Amino acid sequence: MNLLFIGDIVGQPGRRAVKELLPGLRRQHQLDVVIANGENSAGGSGITVNTAAEIFAAGVDVITSGDHLWDQKEVMELLANEPRFVRPLNYPSGTPGHGSYVFQPQDKAKLCVLNLQGRTFMPALENPFHAALAEVKRLQQFTRTIFVDFHAEATSEKVALARMLDGEVAAVVGTHTHVQTADEQIFPGGTAFLCDAGFTGPHESVIGREIEPIVQRFLTGMPQRFDVAKERVLLQGVVVQIDEITSRATRIQRISQPL
Ligand SMILES: [Fe+2]
Ligand SMILES: [Fe+2]
């Protein structure tokens, strides 16, 4: 099974990159499944019903999210009605939505997508390590082919969670920093890992936003309007090949493709 995971889609340029580049990537990598982080897909902040629909229509099977979950009110509708939209599992119990999704891609074995959020330099949620252990055990009743999007800031937290899950899940890929790392590898137990998938959107920017207001913010500390940038749009992510019998990863390749 060939799976493409797309790093945080930022605004209209990011959505356009997915729409225009996905057909080619699907052919090139013989993709069976596409998962994308959509937390910045609506104007760079959050996700709406329409932006989610656009991403699904482009060929994405499952959308994950992160700390920008609540930026658009409309997300409540997705959380209530869209099973293919997954939020970090480790929000307190009672939070709307769900943290994992089990589905069966066409002619392929079952696959689970699990979304978690880190706690280092981020808002305090429930402990993602304990949440992951319990949820992976539960999901393994359905399949051991589990893909984890760990939305976190600190590299150590991401490596530690992935190491803890080595041999239990097929892949752990980080999101949130919007900076793609170069540490793709398969751990001894067969779990593929990449600390951060990067982001899909305009890279002539500061992690997707216009450069000057962000520099001013750091210079003065004053609030600024952060518009989504426009130039040098890249689709960033990772392709993971998974053996459907053993649920182990057999190959991992970073993607950074210009529009
Ligand atoms: Fe984030
Ligand atoms: Fe993001």
Coordinates of C-alpha atoms and ligand atoms in Angstrom, one line a residue:
M1 CA 0.0 0.0 0.0
N2 CA 1.4 3.4 -1.0
L3 CA 0.3 6.3 1.2
L4 CA 0.9 10.0 0.7
F5 CA 0.7 12.3 3.7
I6 CA 0.5 16.0 2.9
G7 CA 1.9 18.5 5.4
D8 CA -0.3 21.4 6.7
I9 CA -2.2 22.9 3.7
V10 CA -1.9 26.7 4.0
G11 CA -4.7 28.8 2.5
Q12 CA -5.8 29.0 -1.1
P13 CA -2.3 28.5 -2.6
G14 CA -2.0 25.3 -0.6
R15 CA -5.4 24.0 -1.7
R16 CA -4.5 24.8 -5.3
A17 CA -1.2 22.9 -5.0
V18 CA -3.1 19.8 -3.8
K19 CA -5.6 20.0 -6.5
E20 CA -3.1 20.5 -9.3
L21 CA -0.3 18.2 -8.2
L22 CA -2.1 15.3 -6.6
P23 CA -3.1 13.6 -9.9
G24 CA 0.6 13.5 -11.1
L25 CA 1.8 12.3 -7.7
R26 CA -0.9 9.6 -7.6
R27 CA 0.4 8.2 -11.0
Q28 CA 4.1 8.6 -10.1
H29 CA 3.9 6.9 -6.7
Q30 CA 0.9 4.6 -7.5
L31 CA -0.9 6.0 -4.5
D32 CA -3.7 4.0 -2.7
V33 CA -4.4 6.5 0.1
V34 CA -3.9 10.2 0.6
I35 CA -4.1 11.9 4.0
A36 CA -3.6 15.6 4.6
N37 CA -3.3 18.0 7.5
G38 CA -5.9 20.7 6.9
E39 CA -5.5 22.9 10.1
N40 CA -4.4 26.0 8.1
S41 CA -6.5 25.4 4.9
A42 CA -9.0 28.3 5.4
G43 CA -7.0 31.6 4.9
G44 CA -4.1 30.1 6.9
S45 CA -6.2 29.6 10.0
G46 CA -8.5 26.7 10.7
I47 CA -10.8 24.8 8.3
T48 CA -14.3 25.3 7.0
V49 CA -16.9 23.0 5.4
N50 CA -16.0 24.4 2.0
T51 CA -12.2 24.1 2.3
A52 CA -12.6 20.6 3.6
A53 CA -14.9 19.8 0.6
E54 CA -12.3 21.2 -1.8
I55 CA -9.6 19.1 -0.3
F56 CA -11.7 15.9 -0.4
A57 CA -12.7 16.6 -4.0
A58 CA -9.0 16.9 -4.9
G59 CA -8.5 13.3 -3.9
V60 CA -7.7 13.4 -0.2
D61 CA -9.2 10.5 1.8
V62 CA -8.8 11.7 5.4
I63 CA -8.1 15.2 6.8
T64 CA -6.2 15.7 10.1
S65 CA -5.8 18.8 12.2
G66 CA -4.1 20.4 15.1
D67 CA -3.9 23.5 17.4
H68 CA -5.6 25.7 14.7
L69 CA -8.7 23.5 15.0
W70 CA -11.0 26.1 16.5
D71 CA -10.0 29.1 14.3
Q72 CA -13.2 28.9 12.2
K73 CA -16.6 28.4 13.9
E74 CA -17.7 26.2 11.0
V75 CA -15.4 23.5 12.2
M76 CA -18.2 22.5 14.6
E77 CA -20.1 21.2 11.7
L78 CA -17.2 19.1 10.4
L79 CA -16.6 17.7 13.9
A80 CA -20.2 16.7 14.2
N81 CA -20.9 15.3 10.7
E82 CA -17.7 14.4 8.9
P83 CA -16.1 11.1 9.9
R84 CA -13.2 11.7 7.5
F85 CA -12.2 14.8 9.5
V86 CA -10.0 13.9 12.5
R87 CA -8.9 16.1 15.3
P88 CA -6.1 15.5 17.9
L89 CA -7.3 12.6 20.1
N90 CA -6.0 14.0 23.4
Y91 CA -8.4 16.9 23.8
P92 CA -10.3 16.4 27.1
S93 CA -13.2 14.0 27.0
G94 CA -16.4 15.7 25.9
T95 CA -14.7 17.7 23.1
P96 CA -16.7 17.3 19.9
G97 CA -15.2 15.1 17.1
H98 CA -13.0 12.1 17.1
G99 CA -9.2 11.4 17.1
S100 CA -9.1 8.4 14.8
Y101 CA -10.7 7.0 11.7
V102 CA -10.8 3.5 10.4
F103 CA -11.5 2.9 6.7
Q104 CA -10.9 0.6 3.8
P105 CA -9.3 2.0 0.7
Q106 CA -10.4 0.5 -2.6
D107 CA -9.0 -3.0 -3.1
K108 CA -6.7 -2.6 -0.1
A109 CA -6.6 -3.7 3.5
K110 CA -8.1 -1.6 6.3
L111 CA -6.2 1.5 7.5
C112 CA -6.4 3.7 10.6
V113 CA -5.5 7.3 10.8
L114 CA -4.7 8.6 14.3
N115 CA -4.2 12.3 15.1
L116 CA -2.4 13.4 18.3
Q117 CA -1.1 16.8 19.6
G118 CA 2.1 17.5 21.5
R119 CA 2.3 19.4 24.8
T120 CA 5.8 20.9 24.7
F121 CA 5.6 24.6 23.9
M122 CA 1.9 24.1 23.0
P123 CA -1.4 24.4 24.8
A124 CA -1.8 21.8 27.5
L125 CA -3.9 18.8 26.5
E126 CA -4.2 15.3 27.9
N127 CA -0.9 13.3 27.8
P128 CA -0.5 12.2 24.2
F129 CA 1.7 9.3 25.1
H130 CA -0.9 7.7 27.4
A131 CA -3.7 8.5 24.9
A132 CA -1.7 6.9 22.0
L133 CA -1.0 3.7 23.9
A134 CA -4.7 3.2 24.8
E135 CA -6.0 4.1 21.3
V136 CA -3.4 2.1 19.4
K137 CA -4.4 -1.0 21.4
R138 CA -8.1 -0.3 20.6
L139 CA -7.4 0.3 16.9
Q140 CA -5.3 -2.9 16.6
Q141 CA -8.6 -4.8 17.0
F142 CA -9.4 -3.5 13.5
T143 CA -6.0 -3.4 11.9
R144 CA -2.3 -2.9 12.7
T145 CA -1.9 -0.6 9.7
I146 CA -2.1 2.6 11.6
F147 CA -0.9 6.0 10.4
V148 CA -0.2 8.7 13.1
D149 CA -0.1 12.4 12.5
F150 CA 1.6 13.8 15.6
H151 CA 1.0 17.6 15.6
A152 CA 3.8 18.9 17.8
E153 CA 6.5 21.5 18.2
A154 CA 9.4 19.8 19.9
T155 CA 11.5 17.3 17.9
S156 CA 12.2 15.3 21.1
E157 CA 8.5 14.8 21.8
K158 CA 7.9 13.6 18.3
V159 CA 10.9 11.2 18.2
A160 CA 10.0 9.8 21.7
L161 CA 6.4 9.1 20.7
A162 CA 7.4 7.5 17.5
R163 CA 10.0 5.3 19.3
M164 CA 7.4 4.3 21.8
L165 CA 5.1 3.2 19.0
D166 CA 7.8 1.4 16.9
G167 CA 6.4 -1.9 15.8
E168 CA 2.9 -1.0 16.9
V169 CA 2.0 1.4 14.0
A170 CA 3.0 1.6 10.4
A171 CA 4.1 5.3 10.5
V172 CA 4.4 8.4 12.7
V173 CA 4.8 11.7 10.8
G174 CA 5.1 15.0 12.6
T175 CA 3.3 18.2 11.6
H176 CA 2.9 21.8 13.0
T177 CA 6.3 23.4 12.6
H178 CA 5.8 23.9 8.8
V179 CA 9.5 23.1 8.3
Q180 CA 10.3 19.8 6.6
T181 CA 13.0 17.8 8.4
A182 CA 15.4 15.5 6.7
D183 CA 15.4 12.6 9.2
E184 CA 13.1 10.1 7.3
Q185 CA 13.8 6.6 8.5
I186 CA 12.3 3.2 9.3
F187 CA 12.8 2.2 12.9
P188 CA 13.9 -1.4 13.8
G189 CA 10.3 -2.5 14.6
G190 CA 9.1 -1.4 11.1
T191 CA 7.6 2.0 11.9
A192 CA 8.3 4.8 9.4
F193 CA 9.1 8.2 10.8
L194 CA 9.6 11.8 9.7
C195 CA 9.8 14.5 12.4
D196 CA 8.0 17.0 10.3
A197 CA 6.3 16.8 6.9
G198 CA 6.6 20.5 6.2
F199 CA 3.7 22.5 4.8
T200 CA 1.9 22.8 1.5
G201 CA 1.7 26.4 0.4
P202 CA 3.8 29.5 -0.4
H203 CA 7.4 29.1 0.8
E204 CA 8.5 32.7 -0.1
S205 CA 7.2 33.5 3.4
V206 CA 7.6 32.9 7.1
I207 CA 6.0 29.4 7.4
G208 CA 3.3 30.4 4.9
R209 CA 2.6 34.0 5.9
E210 CA 3.8 37.3 4.4
I211 CA 7.3 38.0 5.6
E212 CA 7.3 41.7 6.6
P213 CA 4.4 41.7 9.2
I214 CA 6.0 38.7 10.9
V215 CA 9.4 40.4 11.1
Q216 CA 7.6 43.6 12.4
R217 CA 5.9 41.5 15.1
F218 CA 9.3 40.1 16.3
L219 CA 10.8 43.6 16.1
T220 CA 8.1 45.4 18.0
G221 CA 5.9 42.8 19.7
M222 CA 2.8 44.7 18.3
P223 CA 0.0 42.6 16.8
Q224 CA 0.0 42.5 13.0
R225 CA -2.3 41.1 10.3
F226 CA -0.7 38.0 9.0
D227 CA -1.9 37.4 5.4
V228 CA -1.1 34.2 3.6
A229 CA 1.9 34.7 1.2
K230 CA 1.7 33.9 -2.5
E231 CA 5.1 32.9 -4.1
R232 CA 7.0 29.6 -4.5
V233 CA 4.2 27.2 -3.7
L234 CA 5.3 23.7 -2.8
L235 CA 3.4 20.6 -1.9
Q236 CA 5.3 19.0 0.9
G237 CA 4.8 15.7 2.6
V238 CA 5.9 12.1 2.6
V239 CA 5.2 8.8 0.7
V240 CA 5.2 5.7 2.9
Q241 CA 5.0 2.2 1.4
I242 CA 3.4 -0.3 3.8
D243 CA 3.4 -4.1 3.6
E244 CA -0.3 -4.9 4.0
I245 CA 0.5 -8.4 5.5
T246 CA 2.9 -7.3 8.2
S247 CA 1.7 -3.7 8.6
R248 CA 5.4 -2.6 8.5
A249 CA 6.7 0.2 6.5
T250 CA 9.0 -0.8 3.7
R251 CA 10.0 2.6 2.2
I252 CA 9.7 6.3 3.1
Q253 CA 10.4 9.2 0.8
R254 CA 10.0 12.9 1.4
I255 CA 8.1 15.0 -1.1
S256 CA 8.7 18.7 -1.8
Q257 CA 7.2 19.5 -5.2
P258 CA 6.8 22.9 -6.8
L259 CA 3.5 24.0 -8.3
Ligands
FE1 FE -0.3 23.7 14.2
FE2 FE 0.0 24.3 10.8

